């Protein structure tokens, strides 16, 4: 890999297997990487473990950029996953005040608690999951992960199945393409005429989102990608009981899960698919795309 990160100090706070692979990629590009909550990286002289964040400012090495995980934090700011068990990292005012104002913080998604703490300290927040290049590349392991669940749950092959994809953004379009490739009969629903036209061009049947309730077809599997309540009780009541619903939209998803349970319809909320289905690929995507984001953030300051 190119040594594009030469001389740049990057502090990586926790993560899962994706961030472990990302650390390797960033190190191969010449970055000086400091890790918190990771195991050692034998053979990588430019990856330095930081034993503890400690109570004092000097316990944090000077960092040009801080990277928190794609799986981000809970609502209190606690980083959701850390490779080494027992290490707690909280992205709160106490930690963020140790970085100079203007330091860029990269994180999958910044919940209000992190946004507020960062704003108070002048830390610039960049949500990596919303970067188009990362999101489109991540849609590949995401769609594969969703299809993997469908294959495990369905008593029929996806080939020849009636599959519905709701939402035709980055993940929805990739799902449509993969399902068509598997030989499924795919219908796609979205509110955007342009997205529906794209799905039609790809060979799917299309349904305007507002007309989903009137759709006559029954589906073996419904993949929801819309992060808003779309599969309401009223809509679910019209579905056969053996419809499988896989909701990949960010929490709380787009399905009335209580109604689905009441109606005996299996609905699965499936978060974090890239990290589960293909953590190494997902880590390499971060390792490939983050340097561009880091260099751009540093050049703006
Ligand atoms: P995206 O590119 O923004 O696409 C979202 C789709 O949902 C678009 O068709 C959008 O339509 C539609 N939509 C959004 N809000 C809507 C609303 N209120 N009513 C109707 N349609 C609406 O997002 P993406 O990258 O495909 O990601 C989709 C979701 O999956 C997100 O919630 C994302 O966080 C999540 N995700 C989950 C995983 C996982 O592992 N489970 C992985 C990646 C992403 P318009 O274009 O008309 O707004």
mmCIF file of C-alpha atoms and ligand atoms in Angstrom:
data_model
loop_
_atom_site.group_PDB
_atom_site.id
_atom_site.type_symbol
_atom_site.label_atom_id
_atom_site.label_comp_id
_atom_site.label_asym_id
_atom_site.label_seq_id
_atom_site.Cartn_x
_atom_site.Cartn_y
_atom_site.Cartn_z
ATOM 1 C CA UNK A 1 0.000 0.000 0.000
ATOM 2 C CA UNK A 2 1.071 3.628 -0.561
ATOM 3 C CA UNK A 3 2.653 5.438 2.378
ATOM 4 C CA UNK A 4 0.039 8.195 2.297
ATOM 5 C CA UNK A 5 -0.184 8.506 6.088
ATOM 6 C CA UNK A 6 3.539 9.120 6.720
ATOM 7 C CA UNK A 7 3.967 11.252 9.858
ATOM 8 C CA UNK A 8 0.288 11.221 10.820
ATOM 9 C CA UNK A 9 -0.567 10.103 14.337
ATOM 10 C CA UNK A 10 -3.849 8.250 14.635
ATOM 11 C CA UNK A 11 -5.406 7.166 17.927
ATOM 12 C CA UNK A 12 -7.746 4.171 17.544
ATOM 13 C CA UNK A 13 -10.225 3.728 20.389
ATOM 14 C CA UNK A 14 -11.558 0.176 20.642
ATOM 15 C CA UNK A 15 -13.453 -1.589 17.864
ATOM 16 C CA UNK A 16 -13.946 -5.137 16.692
ATOM 17 C CA UNK A 17 -12.264 -7.349 14.092
ATOM 18 C CA UNK A 18 -12.938 -4.653 11.482
ATOM 19 C CA UNK A 19 -10.891 -2.068 13.335
ATOM 20 C CA UNK A 20 -8.130 -4.631 13.959
ATOM 21 C CA UNK A 21 -7.809 -5.151 10.191
ATOM 22 C CA UNK A 22 -8.150 -1.386 9.649
ATOM 23 C CA UNK A 23 -5.216 -0.748 12.040
ATOM 24 C CA UNK A 24 -3.049 -3.082 9.933
ATOM 25 C CA UNK A 25 -4.046 -1.270 6.726
ATOM 26 C CA UNK A 26 -3.430 2.192 8.219
ATOM 27 C CA UNK A 27 -0.055 1.030 9.547
ATOM 28 C CA UNK A 28 0.874 -0.332 6.105
ATOM 29 C CA UNK A 29 0.168 3.129 4.718
ATOM 30 C CA UNK A 30 2.778 4.619 7.051
ATOM 31 C CA UNK A 31 0.560 5.999 9.827
ATOM 32 C CA UNK A 32 1.754 6.146 13.435
ATOM 33 C CA UNK A 33 -1.052 4.236 15.087
ATOM 34 C CA UNK A 34 -1.830 4.299 18.819
ATOM 35 C CA UNK A 35 -4.404 1.739 19.952
ATOM 36 C CA UNK A 36 -6.541 1.582 23.077
ATOM 37 C CA UNK A 37 -8.058 -1.768 24.044
ATOM 38 C CA UNK A 38 -6.325 -3.742 21.253
ATOM 39 C CA UNK A 39 -3.950 -6.669 21.493
ATOM 40 C CA UNK A 40 -0.381 -6.152 20.207
ATOM 41 C CA UNK A 41 0.320 -6.144 16.456
ATOM 42 C CA UNK A 42 3.487 -8.247 16.042
ATOM 43 C CA UNK A 43 5.527 -7.138 13.043
ATOM 44 C CA UNK A 44 4.053 -3.630 13.010
ATOM 45 C CA UNK A 45 6.622 -1.329 14.620
ATOM 46 C CA UNK A 46 4.439 1.713 13.962
ATOM 47 C CA UNK A 47 1.483 0.395 15.985
ATOM 48 C CA UNK A 48 1.844 1.359 19.636
ATOM 49 C CA UNK A 49 -0.574 0.086 22.298
ATOM 50 C CA UNK A 50 -1.641 2.674 24.845
ATOM 51 C CA UNK A 51 -2.019 0.708 28.055
ATOM 52 C CA UNK A 52 -4.692 2.846 29.619
ATOM 53 C CA UNK A 53 -6.241 6.202 28.950
ATOM 54 C CA UNK A 54 -5.417 7.013 32.578
ATOM 55 C CA UNK A 55 -6.738 9.932 34.575
ATOM 56 C CA UNK A 56 -4.207 12.474 33.271
ATOM 57 C CA UNK A 57 -4.104 14.335 29.959
ATOM 58 C CA UNK A 58 -0.565 13.153 29.271
ATOM 59 C CA UNK A 59 -1.814 9.541 29.215
ATOM 60 C CA UNK A 60 -3.238 10.279 25.751
ATOM 61 C CA UNK A 61 -0.617 10.557 23.043
ATOM 62 C CA UNK A 62 -0.805 13.634 20.815
ATOM 63 C CA UNK A 63 -3.032 12.554 17.962
ATOM 64 C CA UNK A 64 -3.709 14.222 14.628
ATOM 65 C CA UNK A 65 -6.891 12.165 14.257
ATOM 66 C CA UNK A 66 -8.982 9.941 16.518
ATOM 67 C CA UNK A 67 -10.823 6.897 15.168
ATOM 68 C CA UNK A 68 -13.710 5.312 17.100
ATOM 69 C CA UNK A 69 -15.454 2.161 15.870
ATOM 70 C CA UNK A 70 -18.039 1.699 13.136
ATOM 71 C CA UNK A 71 -20.181 0.030 15.829
ATOM 72 C CA UNK A 72 -19.929 3.407 17.654
ATOM 73 C CA UNK A 73 -21.259 3.906 21.213
ATOM 74 C CA UNK A 74 -24.291 3.301 23.356
ATOM 75 C CA UNK A 75 -26.465 6.238 24.383
ATOM 76 C CA UNK A 76 -24.116 7.064 27.292
ATOM 77 C CA UNK A 77 -21.097 7.398 24.998
ATOM 78 C CA UNK A 78 -19.555 4.030 25.951
ATOM 79 C CA UNK A 79 -17.763 2.477 22.983
ATOM 80 C CA UNK A 80 -19.758 -0.646 22.139
ATOM 81 C CA UNK A 81 -16.931 -2.995 21.347
ATOM 82 C CA UNK A 82 -13.315 -3.204 22.440
ATOM 83 C CA UNK A 83 -11.074 -6.130 21.376
ATOM 84 C CA UNK A 84 -9.606 -6.606 24.870
ATOM 85 C CA UNK A 85 -12.259 -7.610 27.382
ATOM 86 C CA UNK A 86 -12.707 -5.396 30.428
ATOM 87 C CA UNK A 87 -11.445 -2.173 28.825
ATOM 88 C CA UNK A 88 -14.047 0.591 28.955
ATOM 89 C CA UNK A 89 -13.792 3.620 26.691
ATOM 90 C CA UNK A 90 -16.287 6.426 27.046
ATOM 91 C CA UNK A 91 -16.446 9.216 24.485
ATOM 92 C CA UNK A 92 -17.484 11.862 26.972
ATOM 93 C CA UNK A 93 -16.371 15.384 27.786
ATOM 94 C CA UNK A 94 -13.671 14.057 30.106
ATOM 95 C CA UNK A 95 -11.945 12.135 27.313
ATOM 96 C CA UNK A 96 -12.600 14.551 24.461
ATOM 97 C CA UNK A 97 -11.286 17.548 26.420
ATOM 98 C CA UNK A 98 -7.847 15.943 26.215
ATOM 99 C CA UNK A 99 -7.646 16.531 22.462
ATOM 100 C CA UNK A 100 -6.874 19.943 20.995
ATOM 101 C CA UNK A 101 -9.916 21.753 19.563
ATOM 102 C CA UNK A 102 -10.256 20.965 15.879
ATOM 103 C CA UNK A 103 -9.050 17.366 16.217
ATOM 104 C CA UNK A 104 -11.082 15.219 13.817
ATOM 105 C CA UNK A 105 -12.965 12.298 15.368
ATOM 106 C CA UNK A 106 -14.087 9.544 12.973
ATOM 107 C CA UNK A 107 -16.887 7.295 14.170
ATOM 108 C CA UNK A 108 -19.471 5.077 12.411
ATOM 109 C CA UNK A 109 -22.357 7.089 13.765
ATOM 110 C CA UNK A 110 -22.265 9.844 16.393
ATOM 111 C CA UNK A 111 -25.129 9.646 18.860
ATOM 112 C CA UNK A 112 -26.313 12.922 20.467
ATOM 113 C CA UNK A 113 -24.188 12.348 23.600
ATOM 114 C CA UNK A 114 -20.998 12.201 21.491
ATOM 115 C CA UNK A 115 -22.026 15.086 19.223
ATOM 116 C CA UNK A 116 -22.715 17.293 22.252
ATOM 117 C CA UNK A 117 -19.462 16.408 24.051
ATOM 118 C CA UNK A 118 -17.486 16.978 20.823
ATOM 119 C CA UNK A 119 -19.194 20.298 20.078
ATOM 120 C CA UNK A 120 -18.340 21.593 23.563
ATOM 121 C CA UNK A 121 -14.653 20.885 22.974
ATOM 122 C CA UNK A 122 -14.554 21.917 19.307
ATOM 123 C CA UNK A 123 -13.788 18.356 18.168
ATOM 124 C CA UNK A 124 -14.841 17.859 14.537
ATOM 125 C CA UNK A 125 -16.982 14.740 14.077
ATOM 126 C CA UNK A 126 -17.017 12.733 10.837
ATOM 127 C CA UNK A 127 -19.538 9.888 10.551
ATOM 128 C CA UNK A 128 -17.798 7.165 8.559
ATOM 129 C CA UNK A 129 -20.961 5.104 7.934
ATOM 130 C CA UNK A 130 -22.418 8.062 6.031
ATOM 131 C CA UNK A 131 -19.431 8.478 3.702
ATOM 132 C CA UNK A 132 -20.703 7.409 0.271
ATOM 133 C CA UNK A 133 -17.602 5.455 -0.723
ATOM 134 C CA UNK A 134 -17.612 3.519 2.572
ATOM 135 C CA UNK A 135 -21.405 3.042 2.556
ATOM 136 C CA UNK A 136 -21.528 1.736 -1.018
ATOM 137 C CA UNK A 137 -18.610 -0.658 -0.492
ATOM 138 C CA UNK A 138 -20.116 -1.725 2.860
ATOM 139 C CA UNK A 139 -23.409 -2.477 1.129
ATOM 140 C CA UNK A 140 -21.700 -5.562 -0.328
ATOM 141 C CA UNK A 141 -21.006 -7.388 2.982
ATOM 142 C CA UNK A 142 -24.300 -5.988 4.289
ATOM 143 C CA UNK A 143 -26.331 -7.497 1.441
ATOM 144 C CA UNK A 144 -24.381 -10.761 1.625
ATOM 145 C CA UNK A 145 -25.078 -10.899 5.387
ATOM 146 C CA UNK A 146 -28.802 -10.280 4.870
ATOM 147 C CA UNK A 147 -28.962 -12.925 2.163
ATOM 148 C CA UNK A 148 -27.080 -15.334 4.427
ATOM 149 C CA UNK A 149 -29.793 -14.883 7.086
ATOM 150 C CA UNK A 150 -32.507 -15.411 4.458
ATOM 151 C CA UNK A 151 -30.840 -18.629 3.290
ATOM 152 C CA UNK A 152 -30.591 -19.910 6.853
ATOM 153 C CA UNK A 153 -34.195 -19.038 7.716
ATOM 154 C CA UNK A 154 -36.124 -19.844 4.541
ATOM 155 C CA UNK A 155 -37.344 -23.351 3.733
ATOM 156 C CA UNK A 156 -37.095 -22.504 0.010
ATOM 157 C CA UNK A 157 -34.204 -21.393 -2.155
ATOM 158 C CA UNK A 158 -33.828 -17.720 -2.934
ATOM 159 C CA UNK A 159 -33.723 -18.840 -6.539
ATOM 160 C CA UNK A 160 -37.321 -18.618 -7.668
ATOM 161 C CA UNK A 161 -38.433 -16.974 -4.402
ATOM 162 C CA UNK A 162 -40.603 -13.875 -4.314
ATOM 163 C CA UNK A 163 -38.378 -11.280 -2.650
ATOM 164 C CA UNK A 164 -39.285 -7.697 -1.814
ATOM 165 C CA UNK A 165 -36.674 -5.026 -1.143
ATOM 166 C CA UNK A 166 -37.995 -1.905 0.585
ATOM 167 C CA UNK A 167 -35.837 1.198 0.085
ATOM 168 C CA UNK A 168 -33.473 1.593 -2.834
ATOM 169 C CA UNK A 169 -30.517 3.497 -1.508
ATOM 170 C CA UNK A 170 -27.002 2.125 -1.298
ATOM 171 C CA UNK A 171 -27.942 -1.156 0.435
ATOM 172 C CA UNK A 172 -31.303 -1.637 -1.300
ATOM 173 C CA UNK A 173 -29.853 -1.471 -4.802
ATOM 174 C CA UNK A 174 -27.047 -3.887 -3.946
ATOM 175 C CA UNK A 175 -29.592 -6.301 -2.469
ATOM 176 C CA UNK A 176 -31.744 -6.091 -5.611
ATOM 177 C CA UNK A 177 -28.737 -6.813 -7.807
ATOM 178 C CA UNK A 178 -27.587 -9.796 -5.703
ATOM 179 C CA UNK A 179 -31.082 -11.295 -5.406
ATOM 180 C CA UNK A 180 -31.605 -11.016 -9.159
ATOM 181 C CA UNK A 181 -28.235 -12.685 -9.641
ATOM 182 C CA UNK A 182 -29.427 -15.579 -7.476
ATOM 183 C CA UNK A 183 -32.513 -15.999 -9.638
ATOM 184 C CA UNK A 184 -35.071 -14.541 -7.225
ATOM 185 C CA UNK A 185 -38.224 -12.818 -8.492
ATOM 186 C CA UNK A 186 -37.499 -9.391 -7.083
ATOM 187 C CA UNK A 187 -39.877 -6.530 -6.419
ATOM 188 C CA UNK A 188 -38.550 -3.229 -5.133
ATOM 189 C CA UNK A 189 -40.415 -0.491 -3.274
ATOM 190 C CA UNK A 190 -39.243 3.096 -2.786
ATOM 191 C CA UNK A 191 -40.660 6.594 -2.643
ATOM 192 C CA UNK A 192 -38.233 7.976 -5.219
ATOM 193 C CA UNK A 193 -39.280 7.612 -8.854
ATOM 194 C CA UNK A 194 -35.631 7.727 -9.929
ATOM 195 C CA UNK A 195 -34.712 4.844 -7.619
ATOM 196 C CA UNK A 196 -37.678 2.833 -8.898
ATOM 197 C CA UNK A 197 -36.596 3.512 -12.471
ATOM 198 C CA UNK A 198 -33.109 2.206 -11.615
ATOM 199 C CA UNK A 199 -34.592 -0.965 -10.097
ATOM 200 C CA UNK A 200 -36.733 -1.471 -13.204
ATOM 201 C CA UNK A 201 -33.656 -0.999 -15.388
ATOM 202 C CA UNK A 202 -31.953 -3.718 -13.319
ATOM 203 C CA UNK A 203 -34.824 -6.120 -14.024
ATOM 204 C CA UNK A 204 -36.928 -5.872 -10.846
ATOM 205 C CA UNK A 205 -40.668 -5.245 -10.570
ATOM 206 C CA UNK A 206 -41.364 -1.947 -8.870
ATOM 207 C CA UNK A 207 -43.917 -0.729 -6.337
ATOM 208 C CA UNK A 208 -44.341 2.902 -5.274
ATOM 209 C CA UNK A 209 -43.855 2.947 -1.495
ATOM 210 C CA UNK A 210 -47.217 4.636 -0.897
ATOM 211 C CA UNK A 211 -48.903 1.792 -2.840
ATOM 212 C CA UNK A 212 -47.225 -1.013 -0.866
ATOM 213 C CA UNK A 213 -50.463 -1.648 1.061
ATOM 214 C CA UNK A 214 -52.336 -2.338 -2.171
ATOM 215 C CA UNK A 215 -49.681 -4.695 -3.597
ATOM 216 C CA UNK A 216 -51.383 -7.988 -4.395
ATOM 217 C CA UNK A 217 -48.257 -10.127 -4.453
ATOM 218 C CA UNK A 218 -47.268 -12.229 -1.454
ATOM 219 C CA UNK A 219 -43.566 -12.489 -0.671
ATOM 220 C CA UNK A 220 -41.412 -15.241 0.774
ATOM 221 C CA UNK A 221 -38.994 -12.674 2.139
ATOM 222 C CA UNK A 222 -39.032 -8.926 2.680
ATOM 223 C CA UNK A 223 -35.785 -7.010 3.161
ATOM 224 C CA UNK A 224 -36.319 -3.604 4.721
ATOM 225 C CA UNK A 225 -33.628 -0.952 4.343
ATOM 226 C CA UNK A 226 -35.680 2.157 5.203
ATOM 227 C CA UNK A 227 -34.845 3.633 8.620
ATOM 228 C CA UNK A 228 -38.438 4.720 9.308
ATOM 229 C CA UNK A 229 -41.598 2.806 10.266
ATOM 230 C CA UNK A 230 -42.746 1.420 6.906
ATOM 231 C CA UNK A 231 -43.900 -2.110 7.737
ATOM 232 C CA UNK A 232 -46.746 -1.023 10.014
ATOM 233 C CA UNK A 233 -49.278 -3.272 11.716
ATOM 234 C CA UNK A 234 -51.774 -2.456 8.949
ATOM 235 C CA UNK A 235 -49.311 -3.596 6.289
ATOM 236 C CA UNK A 236 -48.193 -6.663 8.227
ATOM 237 C CA UNK A 237 -51.813 -7.751 8.662
ATOM 238 C CA UNK A 238 -51.997 -8.163 4.880
ATOM 239 C CA UNK A 239 -48.945 -10.433 4.722
ATOM 240 C CA UNK A 240 -49.040 -14.238 4.882
ATOM 241 C CA UNK A 241 -47.855 -15.559 8.265
ATOM 242 C CA UNK A 242 -44.927 -17.391 6.704
ATOM 243 C CA UNK A 243 -43.379 -14.222 5.242
ATOM 244 C CA UNK A 244 -39.851 -13.745 6.573
ATOM 245 C CA UNK A 245 -38.855 -10.130 7.265
ATOM 246 C CA UNK A 246 -35.216 -9.111 7.538
ATOM 247 C CA UNK A 247 -34.775 -5.533 8.675
ATOM 248 C CA UNK A 248 -31.305 -4.121 8.135
ATOM 249 C CA UNK A 249 -32.191 -0.466 8.770
ATOM 250 C CA UNK A 250 -30.470 1.201 11.691
ATOM 251 C CA UNK A 251 -32.126 0.720 15.066
ATOM 252 C CA UNK A 252 -35.065 0.684 15.763
ATOM 253 C CA UNK A 253 -35.556 -0.447 12.145
ATOM 254 C CA UNK A 254 -38.589 0.030 9.939
ATOM 255 C CA UNK A 255 -40.832 -2.768 11.175
ATOM 256 C CA UNK A 256 -43.508 -2.817 13.884
ATOM 257 C CA UNK A 257 -41.861 -5.759 15.645
ATOM 258 C CA UNK A 258 -44.584 -5.989 18.299
ATOM 259 C CA UNK A 259 -47.236 -6.317 15.605
ATOM 260 C CA UNK A 260 -45.135 -8.882 13.738
ATOM 261 C CA UNK A 261 -44.855 -10.983 16.924
ATOM 262 C CA UNK A 262 -48.600 -10.632 17.583
ATOM 263 C CA UNK A 263 -49.335 -11.789 14.043
ATOM 264 C CA UNK A 264 -46.874 -14.688 14.156
ATOM 265 C CA UNK A 265 -44.664 -13.231 11.417
ATOM 266 C CA UNK A 266 -40.929 -13.768 11.875
ATOM 267 C CA UNK A 267 -39.165 -10.411 11.710
ATOM 268 C CA UNK A 268 -35.438 -10.190 12.353
ATOM 269 C CA UNK A 269 -33.610 -6.946 13.091
ATOM 270 C CA UNK A 270 -30.116 -7.506 11.694
ATOM 271 C CA UNK A 271 -27.632 -4.800 12.703
ATOM 272 C CA UNK A 272 -23.861 -4.770 12.136
ATOM 273 C CA UNK A 273 -23.864 -7.148 9.165
ATOM 274 C CA UNK A 274 -20.506 -6.173 7.596
ATOM 275 C CA UNK A 275 -18.769 -6.836 10.927
ATOM 276 C CA UNK A 276 -20.501 -10.209 11.229
ATOM 277 C CA UNK A 277 -20.533 -11.428 7.622
ATOM 278 C CA UNK A 278 -17.109 -10.224 6.483
ATOM 279 C CA UNK A 279 -15.115 -8.342 9.139
ATOM 280 C CA UNK A 280 -11.839 -8.514 7.220
ATOM 281 C CA UNK A 281 -13.403 -7.085 4.055
ATOM 282 C CA UNK A 282 -15.178 -4.431 6.129
ATOM 283 C CA UNK A 283 -11.895 -3.574 7.876
ATOM 284 C CA UNK A 284 -10.097 -3.258 4.550
ATOM 285 C CA UNK A 285 -12.834 -0.940 3.279
ATOM 286 C CA UNK A 286 -12.127 1.304 6.279
ATOM 287 C CA UNK A 287 -8.395 0.979 5.768
ATOM 288 C CA UNK A 288 -8.764 2.019 2.125
ATOM 289 C CA UNK A 289 -11.243 4.888 2.611
ATOM 290 C CA UNK A 290 -10.242 6.432 5.949
ATOM 291 C CA UNK A 291 -6.892 7.849 4.771
ATOM 292 C CA UNK A 292 -8.743 10.013 2.205
ATOM 293 C CA UNK A 293 -11.096 11.271 4.938
ATOM 294 C CA UNK A 294 -8.250 11.863 7.402
ATOM 295 C CA UNK A 295 -6.094 13.743 4.873
ATOM 296 C CA UNK A 296 -9.074 15.840 3.783
ATOM 297 C CA UNK A 297 -9.997 16.693 7.410
ATOM 298 C CA UNK A 298 -6.404 17.638 8.238
ATOM 299 C CA UNK A 299 -6.075 19.816 5.127
ATOM 300 C CA UNK A 300 -9.226 21.737 6.087
ATOM 301 C CA UNK A 301 -7.840 22.762 9.459
HETATM 302 P P1 LIG B 1 -29.533 5.155 1.965
HETATM 303 O O1 LIG B 1 -28.604 5.041 0.828
HETATM 304 O O2 LIG B 1 -29.734 6.490 2.607
HETATM 305 O O3 LIG B 1 -30.981 4.582 1.507
HETATM 306 C C1 LIG B 1 -32.089 4.658 2.341
HETATM 307 C C2 LIG B 1 -33.345 4.333 1.553
HETATM 308 O O4 LIG B 1 -34.445 4.519 2.445
HETATM 309 C C3 LIG B 1 -33.599 5.265 0.358
HETATM 310 O O5 LIG B 1 -34.356 4.602 -0.608
HETATM 311 C C4 LIG B 1 -34.430 6.375 1.031
HETATM 312 O O6 LIG B 1 -35.239 7.069 0.126
HETATM 313 C C5 LIG B 1 -35.296 5.546 1.931
HETATM 314 N N1 LIG B 1 -35.845 6.325 3.018
HETATM 315 C C6 LIG B 1 -35.197 6.946 4.020
HETATM 316 N N2 LIG B 1 -36.060 7.537 4.865
HETATM 317 C C7 LIG B 1 -37.284 7.272 4.384
HETATM 318 C C8 LIG B 1 -38.590 7.599 4.825
HETATM 319 N N3 LIG B 1 -38.816 8.318 5.921
HETATM 320 N N4 LIG B 1 -39.642 7.173 4.078
HETATM 321 C C9 LIG B 1 -39.443 6.452 2.961
HETATM 322 N N5 LIG B 1 -38.235 6.098 2.483
HETATM 323 C C10 LIG B 1 -37.167 6.520 3.200
HETATM 324 O O7 LIG B 1 -29.122 4.210 3.161
HETATM 325 P P2 LIG B 1 -28.315 2.826 3.024
HETATM 326 O O8 LIG B 1 -26.864 3.097 3.038
HETATM 327 O O9 LIG B 1 -28.930 2.022 1.965
HETATM 328 O O10 LIG B 1 -28.674 2.196 4.444
HETATM 329 C C11 LIG B 1 -30.020 1.840 4.722
HETATM 330 C C12 LIG B 1 -30.180 1.616 6.213
HETATM 331 O O11 LIG B 1 -29.431 0.453 6.565
HETATM 332 C C13 LIG B 1 -29.657 2.734 7.095
HETATM 333 O O12 LIG B 1 -30.491 2.846 8.222
HETATM 334 C C14 LIG B 1 -28.279 2.275 7.483
HETATM 335 O O13 LIG B 1 -27.868 2.843 8.714
HETATM 336 C C15 LIG B 1 -28.518 0.803 7.610
HETATM 337 N N6 LIG B 1 -27.354 -0.066 7.428
HETATM 338 C C16 LIG B 1 -27.371 -1.205 8.153
HETATM 339 C C17 LIG B 1 -26.388 -2.110 7.996
HETATM 340 C C18 LIG B 1 -26.467 -3.390 8.771
HETATM 341 O O14 LIG B 1 -25.448 -4.043 8.942
HETATM 342 N N7 LIG B 1 -27.645 -3.776 9.216
HETATM 343 C C19 LIG B 1 -25.292 -1.861 7.125
HETATM 344 C C20 LIG B 1 -25.315 -0.686 6.365
HETATM 345 C C21 LIG B 1 -26.374 0.210 6.526
HETATM 346 P P3 LIG B 1 -34.841 8.580 -0.321
HETATM 347 O O15 LIG B 1 -33.573 8.455 -1.117
HETATM 348 O O16 LIG B 1 -36.046 8.973 -1.096
HETATM 349 O O17 LIG B 1 -34.643 9.353 0.960
#
